[in-house]
Short mmCIF file of C-alpha atoms in Angstrom, two decimals:
data_model
loop_
_atom_site.label_atom_id
_atom_site.label_comp_id
_atom_site.label_asym_id
_atom_site.label_seq_id
_atom_site.Cartn_x
_atom_site.Cartn_y
_atom_site.Cartn_z
CA MET A 1 -49.20 -37.45 13.19
CA THR A 2 -49.57 -35.89 9.71
CA LEU A 3 -50.66 -38.06 6.83
CA PRO A 4 -49.39 -37.47 3.26
CA PRO A 5 -51.66 -35.67 0.78
CA VAL A 6 -54.03 -37.74 -1.33
CA PRO A 7 -56.18 -34.99 -2.94
CA ARG A 8 -59.86 -35.90 -3.35
CA THR A 9 -63.34 -34.52 -2.71
CA VAL A 10 -65.73 -36.54 -0.58
CA ALA A 11 -69.28 -36.81 -1.96
CA VAL A 12 -72.05 -35.56 0.33
CA GLU A 13 -74.72 -38.17 1.09
CA PRO A 14 -78.11 -37.75 2.77
CA LEU A 15 -78.01 -38.87 6.40
CA THR A 16 -80.02 -42.10 6.71
CA THR A 17 -80.13 -44.72 9.44
CA LYS A 18 -78.89 -47.44 7.09
CA ALA A 19 -76.02 -45.44 5.56
CA PHE A 20 -74.82 -44.15 8.95
CA ALA A 21 -75.05 -47.51 10.80
CA PRO A 22 -71.29 -48.33 10.56
CA PHE A 23 -70.52 -45.08 12.40
CA GLY A 24 -73.28 -44.86 15.02
CA GLU A 25 -76.93 -43.88 15.20
CA VAL A 26 -79.11 -41.23 13.59
CA ILE A 27 -81.18 -39.37 16.16
CA GLU A 28 -84.56 -38.34 14.73
CA ALA A 29 -88.24 -38.60 15.54
CA GLY A 30 -89.10 -40.51 12.39
CA ALA A 31 -91.81 -43.05 11.65
CA ALA A 32 -89.32 -45.92 11.92
CA ALA A 33 -88.39 -45.02 15.51
CA ARG A 34 -90.08 -46.82 18.38
CA HIS A 35 -92.60 -44.31 19.72
CA PHE A 36 -95.67 -44.20 21.91
CA SER A 37 -98.06 -41.77 23.52
CA ILE A 38 -97.30 -40.48 27.05
CA ASN A 39 -98.59 -37.79 29.43
CA ASP A 40 -102.25 -38.53 28.81
CA GLY A 41 -101.76 -38.20 25.07
CA TYR A 42 -100.16 -34.74 25.18
CA ALA A 43 -96.75 -36.01 24.10
CA GLU A 44 -95.25 -38.66 21.88
CA ARG A 45 -92.08 -40.33 23.18
CA TYR A 46 -89.54 -41.39 20.56
CA HIS A 47 -87.80 -43.95 22.70
CA ALA A 48 -84.13 -44.96 22.98
CA LEU A 49 -82.92 -43.25 19.80
CA ALA A 50 -79.25 -43.65 20.73
CA HIS A 51 -77.12 -45.66 23.12
CA VAL A 52 -74.83 -43.64 25.40
CA ASP A 53 -71.65 -45.74 25.58
CA ILE A 54 -69.24 -44.95 28.42
CA VAL A 55 -66.18 -47.11 29.06
CA GLY A 56 -63.76 -47.09 31.99
CA ALA A 57 -63.71 -46.44 35.70
CA GLY A 58 -65.18 -43.14 36.76
CA GLY A 59 -66.83 -42.38 33.41
CA HIS A 60 -70.28 -40.83 33.41
CA ALA A 61 -72.61 -39.23 30.87
CA ILE A 62 -72.52 -35.44 30.60
CA VAL A 63 -74.75 -33.02 28.67
CA SER A 64 -73.17 -29.90 27.14
CA ILE A 65 -73.98 -27.25 24.57
CA PHE A 66 -71.48 -26.50 21.80
CA ARG A 67 -71.90 -23.13 20.07
CA ALA A 68 -70.64 -23.63 16.52
CA LYS A 69 -69.47 -21.00 14.07
CA PRO A 70 -70.37 -21.71 10.43
CA ARG A 71 -67.75 -23.12 8.08
CA VAL A 72 -67.24 -21.88 4.54
CA LEU A 73 -67.67 -24.50 1.82
CA PRO A 74 -65.82 -25.90 0.00
CA MET A 75 -63.81 -26.81 3.08
CA ALA A 76 -60.54 -28.68 3.47
CA VAL A 77 -60.76 -31.54 5.96
CA GLU A 78 -57.62 -31.04 8.01
CA ARG A 79 -58.30 -32.97 11.20
CA MET A 80 -60.15 -36.09 12.29
CA GLU A 81 -60.64 -37.27 15.86
CA ARG A 82 -62.07 -40.22 17.73
CA HIS A 83 -63.13 -40.92 21.30
CA PRO A 84 -62.09 -44.45 22.32
CA LEU A 85 -63.80 -44.31 25.74
CA GLY A 86 -67.33 -43.34 24.76
CA SER A 87 -69.95 -42.34 22.24
CA GLN A 88 -70.65 -38.71 21.38
CA ALA A 89 -74.07 -37.37 20.32
CA PHE A 90 -74.80 -34.07 18.53
CA VAL A 91 -78.31 -32.64 18.10
CA ALA A 92 -78.88 -29.16 16.65
CA LEU A 93 -81.01 -27.02 18.96
CA SER A 94 -82.20 -24.81 16.12
CA PRO A 95 -83.62 -25.86 12.75
CA MET A 96 -80.40 -26.09 10.77
CA PRO A 97 -78.58 -28.67 8.67
CA PHE A 98 -74.99 -29.61 9.44
CA MET A 99 -72.24 -31.75 7.90
CA VAL A 100 -71.04 -35.03 9.37
CA VAL A 101 -67.64 -36.32 8.17
CA VAL A 102 -66.81 -39.82 9.45
CA ALA A 103 -64.75 -42.98 9.04
CA ALA A 104 -65.27 -46.35 10.69
CA PRO A 105 -63.92 -47.08 14.17
CA ALA A 106 -60.34 -48.35 13.95
CA GLU A 107 -56.96 -47.83 15.57
CA VAL A 108 -55.70 -46.17 12.36
CA LEU A 109 -57.77 -43.76 10.24
CA ASP A 110 -58.49 -45.09 6.74
CA LEU A 111 -58.46 -41.95 4.56
CA SER A 112 -59.98 -43.80 1.62
CA ALA A 113 -63.06 -44.68 3.71
CA ILE A 114 -64.01 -41.17 4.84
CA ARG A 115 -67.66 -40.33 4.14
CA CYS A 116 -69.67 -37.12 4.41
CA PHE A 117 -73.36 -36.85 5.34
CA LEU A 118 -75.73 -33.90 5.35
CA ALA A 119 -77.83 -33.95 8.54
CA SER A 120 -81.17 -32.31 7.80
CA THR A 121 -83.27 -30.23 10.15
CA GLY A 122 -84.58 -32.50 12.91
CA GLN A 123 -81.69 -34.99 12.72
CA GLY A 124 -78.77 -35.59 15.04
CA VAL A 125 -76.01 -38.19 15.23
CA ASN A 126 -74.51 -40.39 17.90
CA TYR A 127 -70.95 -41.38 16.98
CA ALA A 128 -70.17 -44.90 18.16
CA ARG A 129 -67.19 -45.26 20.47
CA GLY A 130 -63.97 -44.99 18.42
CA THR A 131 -65.60 -43.60 15.26
CA TRP A 132 -63.33 -41.16 13.44
CA HIS A 133 -65.09 -37.85 12.83
CA HIS A 134 -64.38 -34.26 11.96
CA PRO A 135 -65.19 -31.66 14.63
CA LEU A 136 -68.64 -30.10 14.35
CA ILE A 137 -69.43 -28.50 10.96
CA ALA A 138 -72.22 -25.89 11.04
CA ILE A 139 -72.88 -24.67 7.50
CA ASP A 140 -75.73 -22.17 7.17
CA GLY A 141 -75.00 -20.01 10.19
CA PRO A 142 -73.98 -20.21 13.83
CA GLY A 143 -75.88 -22.61 16.02
CA ASP A 144 -76.08 -24.38 19.33
CA PHE A 145 -75.83 -28.16 19.58
CA LEU A 146 -76.80 -30.38 22.49
CA VAL A 147 -73.90 -32.78 23.07
CA ILE A 148 -74.06 -35.95 25.17
CA ASP A 149 -70.74 -37.66 25.78
CA ARG A 150 -68.36 -39.06 28.39
CA GLY A 151 -67.20 -37.10 31.39
CA GLY A 152 -64.82 -38.18 34.11
CA PRO A 153 -61.22 -39.36 34.05
CA ALA A 154 -59.73 -39.74 30.57
CA VAL A 155 -56.78 -42.00 31.27
CA PRO A 156 -55.03 -42.77 28.92
CA GLY A 157 -57.11 -40.21 27.02
CA ASN A 158 -60.41 -39.90 25.26
CA CYS A 159 -59.49 -37.93 22.17
CA ASP A 160 -57.13 -39.22 19.50
CA GLU A 161 -56.43 -36.81 16.64
CA VAL A 162 -54.95 -37.16 13.17
CA VAL A 163 -53.89 -34.10 11.16
CA LEU A 164 -54.31 -34.44 7.39
CA ALA A 165 -52.06 -32.65 4.93
CA HIS A 166 -53.62 -29.30 3.96
CA GLY A 167 -55.70 -29.58 0.81
CA SER A 168 -55.65 -33.37 0.61
CA LEU A 169 -59.37 -33.86 1.33
CA TRP A 170 -62.30 -31.54 0.56
CA ILE A 171 -66.03 -31.38 1.18
CA ASN A 172 -68.60 -29.24 -0.55
CA ARG A 173 -72.37 -29.12 -0.48
#
């Protein structure tokens, strides 16, 4: 499905737990996270930072690495996707910021509600099941990302996509 053009630029917001709550969870070892000492004091555990949500028979959590090529900004947002059968977490494995473009979980993407966040070094995101999001956006160089999401059968499917009209929506730093 292609949606008609409605040209606009989405403002970039800092990624905070409160601002991102409608879309999922921020993954970071911050002071607000529940944490405690383990391994005889040689490690600090930042506990249960995200909930892995897997729906449907035969679904199971999988861990992957995505190797992302950097995008050039300003960038046209041309595609949004959602995963109705499970959450999807992204954590950069190298110290690099990345962009997070999202809209609230819904059957139909609301173009007017798309938001853009800048994930700083040390932050990751866990998209809630059904959250609309742009594919991974590395910005300062190539990088590897640890991804935790749903594996197993995907009947009727675990990736819905919407193609936006070229040039209708832009992000910039």
